[in-house]
Structure formats: C-alpha cells, structure tokens
CSV table of C-alpha atoms and ligand atoms in Angstrom, one decimal:
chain,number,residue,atom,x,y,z
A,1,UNK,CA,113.0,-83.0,35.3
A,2,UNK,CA,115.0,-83.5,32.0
A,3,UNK,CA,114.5,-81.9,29.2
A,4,UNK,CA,113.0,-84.8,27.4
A,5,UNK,CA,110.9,-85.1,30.3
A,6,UNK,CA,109.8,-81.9,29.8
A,7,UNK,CA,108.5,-82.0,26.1
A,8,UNK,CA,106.8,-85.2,26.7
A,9,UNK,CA,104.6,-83.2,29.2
A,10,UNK,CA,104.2,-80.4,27.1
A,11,UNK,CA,102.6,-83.5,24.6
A,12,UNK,CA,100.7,-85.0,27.8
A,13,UNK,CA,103.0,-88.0,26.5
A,14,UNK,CA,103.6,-90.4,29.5
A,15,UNK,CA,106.5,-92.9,28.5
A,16,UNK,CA,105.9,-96.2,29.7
A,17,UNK,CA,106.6,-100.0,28.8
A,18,UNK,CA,104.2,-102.4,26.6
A,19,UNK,CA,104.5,-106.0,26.2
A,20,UNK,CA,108.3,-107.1,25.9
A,21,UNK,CA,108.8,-108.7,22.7
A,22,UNK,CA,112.7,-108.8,23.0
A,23,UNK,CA,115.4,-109.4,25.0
A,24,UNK,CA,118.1,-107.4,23.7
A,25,UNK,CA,121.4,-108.9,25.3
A,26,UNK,CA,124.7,-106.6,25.6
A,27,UNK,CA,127.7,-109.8,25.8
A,28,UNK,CA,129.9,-106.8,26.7
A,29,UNK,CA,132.5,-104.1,25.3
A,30,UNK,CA,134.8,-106.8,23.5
A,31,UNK,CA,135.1,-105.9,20.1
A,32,UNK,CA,138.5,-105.9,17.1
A,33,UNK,CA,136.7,-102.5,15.7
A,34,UNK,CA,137.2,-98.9,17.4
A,35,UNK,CA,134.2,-97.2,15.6
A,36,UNK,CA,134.2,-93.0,15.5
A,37,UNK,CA,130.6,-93.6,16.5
A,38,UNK,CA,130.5,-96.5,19.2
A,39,UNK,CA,128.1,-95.1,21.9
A,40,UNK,CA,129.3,-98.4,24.1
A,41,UNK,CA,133.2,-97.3,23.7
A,42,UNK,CA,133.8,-100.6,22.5
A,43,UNK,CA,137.2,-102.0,21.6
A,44,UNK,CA,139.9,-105.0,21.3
A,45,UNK,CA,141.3,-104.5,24.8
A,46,UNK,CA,138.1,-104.2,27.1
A,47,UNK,CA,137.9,-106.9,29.3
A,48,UNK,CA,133.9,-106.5,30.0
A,49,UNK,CA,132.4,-109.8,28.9
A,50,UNK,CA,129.5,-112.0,29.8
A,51,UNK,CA,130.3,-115.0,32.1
A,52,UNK,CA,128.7,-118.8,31.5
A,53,UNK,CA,126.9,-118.0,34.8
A,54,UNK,CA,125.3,-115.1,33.6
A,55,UNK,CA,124.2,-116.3,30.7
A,56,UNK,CA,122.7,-119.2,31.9
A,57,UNK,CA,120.9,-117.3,34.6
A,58,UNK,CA,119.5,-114.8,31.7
A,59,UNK,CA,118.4,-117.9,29.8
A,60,UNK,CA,117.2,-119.7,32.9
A,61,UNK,CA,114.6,-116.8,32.9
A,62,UNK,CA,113.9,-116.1,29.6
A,63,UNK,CA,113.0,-119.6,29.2
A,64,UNK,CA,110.1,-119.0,31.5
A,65,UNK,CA,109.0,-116.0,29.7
A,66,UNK,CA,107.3,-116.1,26.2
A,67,UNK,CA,109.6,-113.2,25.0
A,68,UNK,CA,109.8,-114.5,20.9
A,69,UNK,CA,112.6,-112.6,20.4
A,70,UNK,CA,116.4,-112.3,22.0
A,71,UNK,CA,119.0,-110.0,20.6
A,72,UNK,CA,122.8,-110.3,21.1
A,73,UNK,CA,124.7,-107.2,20.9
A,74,UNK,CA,127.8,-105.8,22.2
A,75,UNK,CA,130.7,-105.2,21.1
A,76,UNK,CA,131.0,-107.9,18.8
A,77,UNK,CA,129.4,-110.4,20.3
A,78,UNK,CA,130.8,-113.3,18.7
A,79,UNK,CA,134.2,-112.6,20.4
A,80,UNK,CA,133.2,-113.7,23.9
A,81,UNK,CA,134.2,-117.3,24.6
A,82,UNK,CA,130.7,-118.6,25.2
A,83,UNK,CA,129.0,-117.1,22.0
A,84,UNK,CA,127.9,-120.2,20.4
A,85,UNK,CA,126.7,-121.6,23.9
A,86,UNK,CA,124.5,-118.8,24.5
A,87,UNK,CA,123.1,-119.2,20.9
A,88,UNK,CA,122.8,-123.4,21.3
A,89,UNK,CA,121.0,-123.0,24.9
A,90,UNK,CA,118.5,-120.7,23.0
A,91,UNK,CA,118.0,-122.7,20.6
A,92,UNK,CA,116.9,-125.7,23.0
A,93,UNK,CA,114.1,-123.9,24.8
A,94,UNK,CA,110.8,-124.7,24.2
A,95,UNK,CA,109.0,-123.1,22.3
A,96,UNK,CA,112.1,-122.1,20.6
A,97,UNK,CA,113.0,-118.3,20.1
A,98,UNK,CA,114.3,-116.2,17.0
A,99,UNK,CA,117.8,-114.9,17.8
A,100,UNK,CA,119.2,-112.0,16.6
A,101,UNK,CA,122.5,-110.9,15.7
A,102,UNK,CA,124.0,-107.6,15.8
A,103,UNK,CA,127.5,-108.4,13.5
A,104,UNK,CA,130.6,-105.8,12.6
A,105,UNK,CA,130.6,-108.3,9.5
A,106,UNK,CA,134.7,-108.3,9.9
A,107,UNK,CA,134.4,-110.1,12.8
A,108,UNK,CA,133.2,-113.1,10.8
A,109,UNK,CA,136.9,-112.9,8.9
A,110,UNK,CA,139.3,-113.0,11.8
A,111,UNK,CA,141.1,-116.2,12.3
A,112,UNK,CA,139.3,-117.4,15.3
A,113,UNK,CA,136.3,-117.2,13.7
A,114,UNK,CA,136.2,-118.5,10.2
A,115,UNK,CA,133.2,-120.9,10.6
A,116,UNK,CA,131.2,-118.8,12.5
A,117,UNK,CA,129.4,-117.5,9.4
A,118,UNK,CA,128.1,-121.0,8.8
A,119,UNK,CA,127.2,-121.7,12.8
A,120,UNK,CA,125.0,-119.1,12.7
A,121,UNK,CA,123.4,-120.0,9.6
A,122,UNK,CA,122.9,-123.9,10.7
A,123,UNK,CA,121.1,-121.9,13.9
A,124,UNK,CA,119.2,-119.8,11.8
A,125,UNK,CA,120.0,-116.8,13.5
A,126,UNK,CA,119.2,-113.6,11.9
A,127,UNK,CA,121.9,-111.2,11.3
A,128,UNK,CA,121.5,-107.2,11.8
A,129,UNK,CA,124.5,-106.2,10.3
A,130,UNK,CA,126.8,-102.7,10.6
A,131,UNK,CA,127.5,-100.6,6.6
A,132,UNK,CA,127.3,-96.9,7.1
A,133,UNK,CA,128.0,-96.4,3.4
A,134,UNK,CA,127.8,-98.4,0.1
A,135,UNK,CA,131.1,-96.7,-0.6
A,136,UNK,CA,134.7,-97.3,0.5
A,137,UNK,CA,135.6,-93.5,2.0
A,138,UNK,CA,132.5,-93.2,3.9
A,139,UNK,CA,132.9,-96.7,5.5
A,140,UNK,CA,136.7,-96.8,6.7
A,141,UNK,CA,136.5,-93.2,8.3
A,142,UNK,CA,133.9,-94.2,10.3
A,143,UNK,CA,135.2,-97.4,11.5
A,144,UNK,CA,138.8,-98.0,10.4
A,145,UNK,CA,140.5,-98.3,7.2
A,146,UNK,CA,140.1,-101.5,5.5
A,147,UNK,CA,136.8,-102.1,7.3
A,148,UNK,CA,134.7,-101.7,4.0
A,149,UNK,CA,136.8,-104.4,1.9
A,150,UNK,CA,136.4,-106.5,4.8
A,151,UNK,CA,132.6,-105.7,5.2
A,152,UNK,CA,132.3,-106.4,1.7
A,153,UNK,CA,133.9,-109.8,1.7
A,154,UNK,CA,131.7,-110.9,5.0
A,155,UNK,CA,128.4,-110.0,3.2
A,156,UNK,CA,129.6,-112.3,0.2
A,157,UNK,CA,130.4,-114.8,2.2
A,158,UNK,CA,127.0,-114.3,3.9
A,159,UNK,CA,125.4,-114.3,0.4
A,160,UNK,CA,127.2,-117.5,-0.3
A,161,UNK,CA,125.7,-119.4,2.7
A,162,UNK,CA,121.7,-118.1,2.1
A,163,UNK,CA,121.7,-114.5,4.1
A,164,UNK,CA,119.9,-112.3,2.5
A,165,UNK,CA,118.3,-114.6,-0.5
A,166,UNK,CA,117.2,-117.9,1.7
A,167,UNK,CA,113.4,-117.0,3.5
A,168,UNK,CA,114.6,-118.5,6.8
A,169,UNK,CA,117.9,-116.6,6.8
A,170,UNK,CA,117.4,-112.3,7.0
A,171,UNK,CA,120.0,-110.4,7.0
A,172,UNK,CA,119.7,-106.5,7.4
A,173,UNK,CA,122.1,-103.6,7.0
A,174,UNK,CA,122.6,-100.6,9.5
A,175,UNK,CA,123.8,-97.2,7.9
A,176,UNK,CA,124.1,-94.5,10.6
A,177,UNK,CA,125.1,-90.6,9.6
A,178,UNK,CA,129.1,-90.5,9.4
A,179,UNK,CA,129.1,-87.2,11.4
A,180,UNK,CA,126.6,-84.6,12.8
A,181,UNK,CA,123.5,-85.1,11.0
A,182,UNK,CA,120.2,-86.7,10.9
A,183,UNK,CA,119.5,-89.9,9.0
A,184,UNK,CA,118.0,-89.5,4.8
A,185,UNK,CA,115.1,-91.2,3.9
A,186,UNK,CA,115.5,-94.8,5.0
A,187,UNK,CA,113.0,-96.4,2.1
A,188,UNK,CA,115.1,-93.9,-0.9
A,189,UNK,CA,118.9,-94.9,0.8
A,190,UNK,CA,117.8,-98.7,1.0
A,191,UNK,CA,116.9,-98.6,-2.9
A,192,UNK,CA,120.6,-96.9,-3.5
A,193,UNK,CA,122.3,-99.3,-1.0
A,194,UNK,CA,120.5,-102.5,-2.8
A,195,UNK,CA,121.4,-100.9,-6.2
A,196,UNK,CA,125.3,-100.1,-6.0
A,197,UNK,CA,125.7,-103.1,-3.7
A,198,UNK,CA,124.1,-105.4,-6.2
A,199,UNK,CA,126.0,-103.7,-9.2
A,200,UNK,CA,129.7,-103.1,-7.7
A,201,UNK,CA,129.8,-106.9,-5.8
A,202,UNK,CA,126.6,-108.8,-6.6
A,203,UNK,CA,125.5,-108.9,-2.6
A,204,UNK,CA,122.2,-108.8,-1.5
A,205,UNK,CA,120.7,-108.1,1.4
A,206,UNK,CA,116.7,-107.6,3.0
A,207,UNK,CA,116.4,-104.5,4.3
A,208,UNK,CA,118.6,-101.3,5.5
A,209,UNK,CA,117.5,-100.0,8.7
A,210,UNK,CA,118.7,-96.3,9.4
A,211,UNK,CA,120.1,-94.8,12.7
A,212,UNK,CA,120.2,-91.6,14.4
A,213,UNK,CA,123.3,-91.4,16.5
A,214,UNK,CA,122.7,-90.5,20.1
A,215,UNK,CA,125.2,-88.2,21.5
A,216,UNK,CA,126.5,-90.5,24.1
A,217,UNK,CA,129.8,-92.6,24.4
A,218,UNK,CA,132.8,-92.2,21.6
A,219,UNK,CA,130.0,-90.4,19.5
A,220,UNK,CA,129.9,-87.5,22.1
A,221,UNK,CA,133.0,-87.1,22.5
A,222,UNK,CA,133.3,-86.6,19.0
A,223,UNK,CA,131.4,-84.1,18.5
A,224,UNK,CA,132.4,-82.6,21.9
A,225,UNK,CA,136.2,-82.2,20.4
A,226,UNK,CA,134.8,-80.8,17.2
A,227,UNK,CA,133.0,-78.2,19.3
A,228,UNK,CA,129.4,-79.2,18.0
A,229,UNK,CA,127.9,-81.3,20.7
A,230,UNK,CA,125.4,-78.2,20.9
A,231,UNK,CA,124.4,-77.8,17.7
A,232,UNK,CA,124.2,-81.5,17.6
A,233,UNK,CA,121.6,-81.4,20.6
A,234,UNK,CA,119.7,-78.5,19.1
A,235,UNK,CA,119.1,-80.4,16.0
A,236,UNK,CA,117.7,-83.3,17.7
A,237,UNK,CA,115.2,-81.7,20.2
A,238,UNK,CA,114.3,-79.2,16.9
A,239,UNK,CA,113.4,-82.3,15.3
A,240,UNK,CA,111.0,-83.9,17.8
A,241,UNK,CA,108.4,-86.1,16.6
A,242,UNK,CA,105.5,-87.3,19.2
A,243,UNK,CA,105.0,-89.8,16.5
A,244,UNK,CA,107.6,-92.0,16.9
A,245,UNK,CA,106.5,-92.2,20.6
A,246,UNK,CA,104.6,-95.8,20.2
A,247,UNK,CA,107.7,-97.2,17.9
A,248,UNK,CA,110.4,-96.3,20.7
A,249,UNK,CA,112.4,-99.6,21.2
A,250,UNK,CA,112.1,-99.1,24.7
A,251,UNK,CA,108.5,-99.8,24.4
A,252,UNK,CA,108.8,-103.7,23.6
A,253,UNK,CA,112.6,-104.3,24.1
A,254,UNK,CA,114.8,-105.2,27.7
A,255,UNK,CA,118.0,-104.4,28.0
A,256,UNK,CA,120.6,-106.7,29.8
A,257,UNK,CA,124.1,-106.0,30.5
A,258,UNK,CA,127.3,-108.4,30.8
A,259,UNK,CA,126.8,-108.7,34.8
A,260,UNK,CA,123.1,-109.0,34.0
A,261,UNK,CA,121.6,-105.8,35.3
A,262,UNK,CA,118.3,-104.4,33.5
A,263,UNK,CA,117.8,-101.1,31.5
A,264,UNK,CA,115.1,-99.3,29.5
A,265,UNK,CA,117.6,-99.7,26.3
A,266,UNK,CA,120.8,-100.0,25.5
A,267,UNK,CA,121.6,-95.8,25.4
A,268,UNK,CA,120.3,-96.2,29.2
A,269,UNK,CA,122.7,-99.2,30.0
A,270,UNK,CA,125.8,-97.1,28.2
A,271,UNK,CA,125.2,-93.9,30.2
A,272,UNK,CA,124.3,-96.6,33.9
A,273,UNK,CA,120.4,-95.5,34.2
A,274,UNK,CA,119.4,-98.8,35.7
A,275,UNK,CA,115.8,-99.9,36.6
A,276,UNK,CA,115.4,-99.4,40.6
A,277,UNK,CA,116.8,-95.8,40.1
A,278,UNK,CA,120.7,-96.5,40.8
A,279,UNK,CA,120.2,-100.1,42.9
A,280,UNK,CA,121.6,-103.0,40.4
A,281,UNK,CA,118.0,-104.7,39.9
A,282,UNK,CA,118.9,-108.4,37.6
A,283,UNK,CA,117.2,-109.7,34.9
A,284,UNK,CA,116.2,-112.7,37.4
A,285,UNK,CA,115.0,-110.8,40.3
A,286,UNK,CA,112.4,-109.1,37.6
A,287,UNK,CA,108.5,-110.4,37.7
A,288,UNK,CA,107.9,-110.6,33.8
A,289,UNK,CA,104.5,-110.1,34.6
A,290,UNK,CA,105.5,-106.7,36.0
A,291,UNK,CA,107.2,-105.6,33.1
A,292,UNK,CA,104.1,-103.7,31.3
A,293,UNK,CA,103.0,-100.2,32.5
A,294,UNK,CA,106.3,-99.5,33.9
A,295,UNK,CA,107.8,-96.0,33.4
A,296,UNK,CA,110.7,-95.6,31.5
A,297,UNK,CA,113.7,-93.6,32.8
A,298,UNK,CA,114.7,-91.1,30.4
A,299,UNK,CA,117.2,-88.1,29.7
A,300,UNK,CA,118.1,-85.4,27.0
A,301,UNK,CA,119.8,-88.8,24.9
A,302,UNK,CA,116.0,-89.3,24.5
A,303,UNK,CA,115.9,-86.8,21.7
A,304,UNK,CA,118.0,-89.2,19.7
A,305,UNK,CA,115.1,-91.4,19.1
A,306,UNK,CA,112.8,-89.3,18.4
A,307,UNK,CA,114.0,-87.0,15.6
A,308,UNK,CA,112.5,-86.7,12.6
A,309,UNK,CA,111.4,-90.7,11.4
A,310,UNK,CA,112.8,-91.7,14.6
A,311,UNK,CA,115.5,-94.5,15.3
A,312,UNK,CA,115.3,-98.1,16.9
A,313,UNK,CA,117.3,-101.0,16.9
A,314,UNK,CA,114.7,-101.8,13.6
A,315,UNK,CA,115.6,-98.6,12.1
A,316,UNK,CA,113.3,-95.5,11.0
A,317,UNK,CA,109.9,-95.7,13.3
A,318,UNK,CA,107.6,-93.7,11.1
B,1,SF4,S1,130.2,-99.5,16.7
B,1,SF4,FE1,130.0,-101.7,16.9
B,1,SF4,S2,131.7,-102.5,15.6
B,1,SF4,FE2,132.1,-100.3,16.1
B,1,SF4,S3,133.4,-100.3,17.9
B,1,SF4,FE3,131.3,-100.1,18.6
B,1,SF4,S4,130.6,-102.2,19.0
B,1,SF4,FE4,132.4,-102.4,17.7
B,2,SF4,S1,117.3,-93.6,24.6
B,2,SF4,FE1,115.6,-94.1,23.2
B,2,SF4,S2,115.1,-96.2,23.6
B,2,SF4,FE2,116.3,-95.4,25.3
B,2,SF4,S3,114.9,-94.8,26.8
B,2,SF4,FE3,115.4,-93.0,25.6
B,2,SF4,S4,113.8,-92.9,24.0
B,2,SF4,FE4,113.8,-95.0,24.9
C-alpha cells in the first residue's frame, strides 16, 4: 500500500469516483514552451499527438454520455493539426457541451496561429490560462525568457475579443509556486493579480485559480537536481487536509490520453497508472454507467492534491 493509501485509512477515507462531470482531454506532449514545472515533460519536438481517429472515437462516446463539460489540455493543445476540428465536432453535439481550454497564452501569438484567439471566442470556449506571476522575473524563469511579454500581449488580445469582461466568454488565470513551496492564499493573490494586472496593462481577467505542483515529470526532476525532492515530499504529506477529499478533481473529472487510454487524472496518465491496473482500457470500451463508485488508483503524488487548500484543475478546493 502507498503511502497515500495509507493515511486515507488512518482517516477511514475510501477514495472513489462520483458522477463525471468532465472529460478532461490530454491532445498530447506538443507544446513551443519548455516549462521548469511541466509535470507532462512537454516540449516543441515531442511527436505524441492525438490522431483524427482518436478524436472522433472520444467524441463518438462522449456524445452518448451527458458529461457537460470537456477539457483540452496538453501541451498546448492548439498545436495539434486537428484542434479546431475536435472543438467544431463538440460543438455539434446535441445537447451541446462547454469546452474548456487549457492555453500557454503565447501559443495564441505564433505565426500559425494568429486567429486562433478569435476561433475560440466565435466557439465560446472558455479559456483556463497559464501566469505564475503578475511580474516579469517570476514568469520567464519558470517558463522561458520572453514568456511574460508574450503572456501579456495574449491576454490583451484576449481582452480585446471579450475574454474576461463578455459573460459568455471566462477566462481564468493559473499561478503555480515558482519552486518548492505551497501555494498563498488563492482569494488574497487573485485580488493582487487583478490589481497590478489591471494597473500595469489594463487586462482583466475572472478568476485565478492556484496550483500545488506535484512532484512528478520536469517538476521532480527539478527538485531532484536541487537535492530537495525530500523535503518537498515531507511538506506535502505534513500538510494533509481530509477536507479537500470531496473537491479532488478525480472525483468528477476522466482523464484521456492522445491514444485514448483512461486515467483517474492527469498526474495518473503522466506517471502510466491506467484504469484496468496496467492493461490499456479506452475511453470507448468504458460503460459510463459504470463510472460512479469506482476506486481510484492512487500514489505518494496524491499528497499534491491534498495539501493545505488543496489543488484541482479549478484551483484551491477549500
Ligand atoms: S507547463 Fe504547459 S506550457 Fe509549459 S511546457 Fe508544460 S504543457 Fe507547455
Ligand atoms: S493525483 Fe490528485 S487528482 Fe490524481 S488521483 Fe491523486 S489525488 Fe486524485
């Protein structure tokens, strides 16, 4: 037994799935960033994307579920070739679904993708969007120098098309800690990140969602070559909270891969826990109606999510 495992016995805790309320859809490991902090190792020369064929199979299902709610992710996601199909097929089911998406904001600046920003605006998909910092430093250690100029000039251009100000068009911002630490308050940093943002460059944005970073992927090797992977660890299961139990994302959220296997979340997917214990199980082999009740697979990652206010794709849990 893990050690996660092992403290949700000690707090007769048993871990298991409610409804689903999102699909949450990885595209792949394409992405023109290198983050210090990826967790999926992301970068401009994987070749891991997500075929036509997979994504109408995933949609093919989801289409008979009544999931509200799917959720691209990646990498970037925009930079696979059938982005904009995936979104359009979506947007044709009946009853139609929201559609998140999960955006580096430079991505929307590159030359190949210029009127993207305004595709997914005409779609009204709503964008979760990357900004560790309100602050140049901050930003372009964590994820590249220039990044925060460009971040900068994607949220205006954002701002320009509705995002952020328009009801029908949300768009959120992710800070996650720059090195070892847990997340602040996420209700006090969203006030200073909707302050200087709105007095430095006039943006505006709904809401800031915080994130603990779990010590998997680029992240743990990070902190493995700065020799505190352990102390990193110890300050995460110090900081366990049974509350945020109920808010865990893997509660309400299926993960999806680029070859279309099925995970708890995306940490599980990263690290190859798939459903079925090891055999590749695919979203289309899955009975949605067997979904709820079913245990989740955990490890000591776990801990991640449950430190102090906790950490989901929607930010702080309690
Ligand atoms: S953290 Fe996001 S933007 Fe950065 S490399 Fe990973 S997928 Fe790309
Ligand atoms: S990493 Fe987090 S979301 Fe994933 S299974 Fe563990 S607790 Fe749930």
């Amino acid at each position: 037994m893990n050690r996660f495992a092992q403290k949700l016995r000690e707090h007769s805790i048993s871990l298991c799935r409610g409804r689903p309320e999102i699909l949450q859809v990885n595209v792949g490991k394409l992405c023109n960033l290198t983050c210090v902090h990826c967790h999926v190792n992301a970068g401009p020369k994987r070749k891991e994307i997500m075929s036509r064929e997979t994504i109408d199979r995933i949609i093919d299902w989801f289409g008979k579920t009544d999931i509200p709610t799917i959720d691209l992710t990646g990498g970037a996601p925009e930079m696979i070739p059938d982005f904009c199909y995936f979104i359009k097929r979506v947007k044709e089911l009946h009853p139609s679904r929201h559609v998140i998406d999960r955006c580096n904001l430079t991505i929307l600046l590159e030359p190949e993708y210029e009127d993207l920003a305004t595709f997914l605006a005409s779609h009204k998909v709503e964008i979760i969007a990357s900004m560790p910092c309100y602050s140049p430093e901050n930003v372009n250690a964590q994820r590249g120098e220039g990044v925060f100029e460009g971040s900068i000039a994607a949220l205006k251009l954002l701002n320009s098309l509705g995002y952020g100000t328009d009801a029908h068009l949300p768009l959120h911002l992710v800070y996650n800690p720059v090195g070892a630490f847990l997340p602040p308050s996420q209700a006090e940093l969203e006030s200073d990140y909707k302050r200087e943002l709105k007095k430095h460059f006039g943006i505006m944005f709904n809401n800031l969602y915080t994130l603990t970073n779990l010590p998997i992927g680029r992240f743990a090797s990070y902190l493995r070559r700065n020799n505190k992977l352990d102390e990193y660890m110890e300050l995460l299961v110090q900081a366990f909270n049974p509350a945020t139990i109920n808010g865990l994302m893997c509660r309400n959220t299926i993960s999806v891969g680029w070859h279309g296997v099925v995970y708890d979340c995306d940490f599980n997917q990263q690290l190859g826990m798939q459903w079925n214990n090891g055999a590749l199980m695919f979203l289309w082999d899955v009975d949605p109606a067997k979904i709820e009740g079913r245990k989740i697979m955990t490890g000591a990652h776990c801990f991640g999510c449950t430190a102090g206010a906790g950490s989901s794709c929607g930010g702080a849990i309690v």
